[in-house]
Short mmCIF file of C-alpha atoms in Angstrom, two decimals:
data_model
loop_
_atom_site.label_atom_id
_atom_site.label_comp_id
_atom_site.label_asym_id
_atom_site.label_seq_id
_atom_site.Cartn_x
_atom_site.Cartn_y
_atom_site.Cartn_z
CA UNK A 46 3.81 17.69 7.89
CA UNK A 47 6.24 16.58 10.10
CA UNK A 48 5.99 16.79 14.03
CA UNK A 49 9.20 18.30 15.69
CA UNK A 50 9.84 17.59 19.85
CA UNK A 51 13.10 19.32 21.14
CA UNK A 52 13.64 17.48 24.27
CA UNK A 53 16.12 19.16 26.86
CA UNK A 54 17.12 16.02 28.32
CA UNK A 55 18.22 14.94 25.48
CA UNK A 56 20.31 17.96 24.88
CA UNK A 57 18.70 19.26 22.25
CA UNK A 58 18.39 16.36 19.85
CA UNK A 59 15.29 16.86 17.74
CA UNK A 60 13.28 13.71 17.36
CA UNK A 61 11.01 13.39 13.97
CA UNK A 62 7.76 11.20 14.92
CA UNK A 63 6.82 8.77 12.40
CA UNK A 64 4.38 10.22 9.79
CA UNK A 65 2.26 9.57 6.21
CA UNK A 66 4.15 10.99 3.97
CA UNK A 67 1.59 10.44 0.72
CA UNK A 68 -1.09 8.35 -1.06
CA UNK A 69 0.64 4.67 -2.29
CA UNK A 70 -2.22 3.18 -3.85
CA UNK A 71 -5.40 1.95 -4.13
CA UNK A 72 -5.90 -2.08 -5.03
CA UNK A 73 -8.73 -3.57 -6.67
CA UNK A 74 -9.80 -7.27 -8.00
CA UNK A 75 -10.11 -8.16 -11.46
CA UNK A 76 -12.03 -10.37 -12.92
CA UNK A 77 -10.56 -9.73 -16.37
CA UNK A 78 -7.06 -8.82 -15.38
CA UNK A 79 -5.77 -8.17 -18.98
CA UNK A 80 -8.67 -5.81 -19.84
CA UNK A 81 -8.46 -4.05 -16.99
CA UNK A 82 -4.64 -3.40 -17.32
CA UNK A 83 -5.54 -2.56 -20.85
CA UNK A 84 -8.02 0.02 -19.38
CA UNK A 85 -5.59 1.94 -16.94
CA UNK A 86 -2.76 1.89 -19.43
CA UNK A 87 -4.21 2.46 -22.70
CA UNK A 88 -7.44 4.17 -21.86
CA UNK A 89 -6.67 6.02 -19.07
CA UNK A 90 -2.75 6.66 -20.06
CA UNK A 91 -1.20 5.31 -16.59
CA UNK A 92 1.74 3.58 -16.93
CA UNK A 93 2.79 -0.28 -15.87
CA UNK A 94 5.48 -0.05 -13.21
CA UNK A 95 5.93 -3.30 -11.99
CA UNK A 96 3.89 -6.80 -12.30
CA UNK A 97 4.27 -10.45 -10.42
CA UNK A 98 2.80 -13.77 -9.91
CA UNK A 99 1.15 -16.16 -13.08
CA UNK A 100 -2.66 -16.56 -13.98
CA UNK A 101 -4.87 -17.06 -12.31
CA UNK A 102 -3.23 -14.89 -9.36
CA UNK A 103 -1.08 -11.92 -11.67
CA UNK A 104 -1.20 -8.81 -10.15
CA UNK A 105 0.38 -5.35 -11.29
CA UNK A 106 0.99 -1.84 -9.94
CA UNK A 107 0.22 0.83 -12.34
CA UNK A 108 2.03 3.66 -12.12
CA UNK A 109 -1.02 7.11 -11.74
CA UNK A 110 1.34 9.84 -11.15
CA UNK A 111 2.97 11.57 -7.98
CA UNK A 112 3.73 8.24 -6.64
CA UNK A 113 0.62 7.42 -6.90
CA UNK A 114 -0.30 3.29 -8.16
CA UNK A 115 -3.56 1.36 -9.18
CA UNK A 116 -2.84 -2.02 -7.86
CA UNK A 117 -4.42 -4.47 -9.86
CA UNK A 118 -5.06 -8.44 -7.94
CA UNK A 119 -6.23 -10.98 -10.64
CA UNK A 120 -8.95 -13.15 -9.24
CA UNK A 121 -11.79 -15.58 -11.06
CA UNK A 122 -14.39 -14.89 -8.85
CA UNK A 123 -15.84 -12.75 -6.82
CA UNK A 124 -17.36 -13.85 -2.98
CA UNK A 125 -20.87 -12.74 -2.96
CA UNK A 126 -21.20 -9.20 -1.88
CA UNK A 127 -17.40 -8.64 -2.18
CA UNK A 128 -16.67 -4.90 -3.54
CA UNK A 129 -13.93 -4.50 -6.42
CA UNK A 130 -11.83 -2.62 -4.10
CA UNK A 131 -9.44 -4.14 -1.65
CA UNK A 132 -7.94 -1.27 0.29
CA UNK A 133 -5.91 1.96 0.36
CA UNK A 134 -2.50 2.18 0.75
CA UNK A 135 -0.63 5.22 2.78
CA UNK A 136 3.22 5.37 1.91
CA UNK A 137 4.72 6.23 5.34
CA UNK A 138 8.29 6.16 6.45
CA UNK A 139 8.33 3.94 9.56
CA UNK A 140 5.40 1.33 9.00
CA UNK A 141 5.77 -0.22 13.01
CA UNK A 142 5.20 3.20 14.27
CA UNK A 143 2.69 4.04 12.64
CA UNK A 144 0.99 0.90 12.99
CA UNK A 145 1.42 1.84 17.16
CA UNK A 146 -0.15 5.21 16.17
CA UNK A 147 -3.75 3.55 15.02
CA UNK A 148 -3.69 0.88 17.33
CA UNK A 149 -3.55 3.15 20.26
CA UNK A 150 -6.68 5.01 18.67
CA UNK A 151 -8.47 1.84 19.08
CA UNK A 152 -7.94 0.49 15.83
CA UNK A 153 -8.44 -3.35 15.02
CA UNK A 154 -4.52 -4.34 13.65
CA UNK A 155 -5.31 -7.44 10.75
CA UNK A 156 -1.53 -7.64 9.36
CA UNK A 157 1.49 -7.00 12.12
CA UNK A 158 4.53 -4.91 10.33
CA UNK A 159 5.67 -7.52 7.64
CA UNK A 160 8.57 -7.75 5.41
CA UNK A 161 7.98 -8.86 2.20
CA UNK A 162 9.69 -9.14 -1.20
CA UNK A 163 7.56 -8.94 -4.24
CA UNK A 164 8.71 -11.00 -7.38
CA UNK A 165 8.24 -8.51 -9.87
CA UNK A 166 9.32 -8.29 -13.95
CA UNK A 167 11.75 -6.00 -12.69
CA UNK A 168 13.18 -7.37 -10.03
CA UNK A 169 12.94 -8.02 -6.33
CA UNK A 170 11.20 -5.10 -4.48
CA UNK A 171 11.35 -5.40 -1.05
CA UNK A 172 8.47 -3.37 1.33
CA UNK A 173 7.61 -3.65 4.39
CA UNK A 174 3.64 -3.39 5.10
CA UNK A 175 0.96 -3.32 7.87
CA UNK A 176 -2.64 -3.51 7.65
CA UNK A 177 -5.30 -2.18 9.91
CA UNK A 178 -9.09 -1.22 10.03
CA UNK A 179 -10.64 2.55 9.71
CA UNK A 180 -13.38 3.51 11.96
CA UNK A 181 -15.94 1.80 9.11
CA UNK A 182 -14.01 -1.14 8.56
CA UNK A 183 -12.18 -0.23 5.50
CA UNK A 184 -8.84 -1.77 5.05
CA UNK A 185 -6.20 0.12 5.19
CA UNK A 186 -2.37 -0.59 4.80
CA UNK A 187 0.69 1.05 5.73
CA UNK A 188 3.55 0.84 2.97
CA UNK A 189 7.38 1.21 3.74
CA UNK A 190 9.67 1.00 0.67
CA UNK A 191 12.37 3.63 -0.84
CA UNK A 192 11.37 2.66 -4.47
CA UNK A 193 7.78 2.44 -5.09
#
């Protein structure tokens, strides 16, 4: 939904507030990062989009639908107590402001508005991305990009 303010002294101009415009994805560690890519592609159906970085540190974004990715983050080991997941992802169209939005509700910013360029197998894809905390402490982060 977007948020529409008609301000007079601005003659009229509407002004669209930043806003989540859908689900990215959600990223998770592996362990076994060619059996679980084997799992969400040929188990589950999704397909690979896009995949970076050499083992032990690959990492892939599989494609669920809608928009909608698995990310996958190769790692050897676990820290004791560390979950599988590694946070959500919202796709939003202007990560600083909505960054602003959550920090003014009190939320604890971990990652300022960042530009970065991932080194993928197709390509350079460039997104810019924020990360925050919830109100439990789960991680959230804000993706900007026209292509994922």
């Amino acid at each position: 939904m977007r948020f529409l303010m008609r301000d007079s002294e601005i003659h009229g101009t509407v002004c669209v507030m930043a806003q989540i415009t859908g689900f990215h994805h959600t990223a998770i560690r592996s362990s076994n990062f060619d059996s679980s890519v084997k799992f969400y592609t040929e188990v589950l159906g999704l397909d690979p989009k896009i995949t970076w970085g050499e083992a032990p540190k690959r990492a892939a974004m599989i494609d669920a639908g809608d928009g909608n990715y698995v990310e996958i983050f190769e790692r050897d080991t676990f820290e004791t107590g560390e979950s599988a997941i590694l946070h959500f992802a919202f796709r939003t169209d202007d990560c600083a402001a909505m960054l602003d939005k959550a920090r003014d509700a009190g939320s604890e910013v971990t990652l300022e508005p960042t530009e970065v360029t991932i080194a993928s197998n197709q390509g350079p894809v460039p997104v810019r991305i924020a990360f925050f905390k919830g109100p439990d402490g789960e991680i959230i982060e804000l993706f900007e990009n026209a292509i994922l």
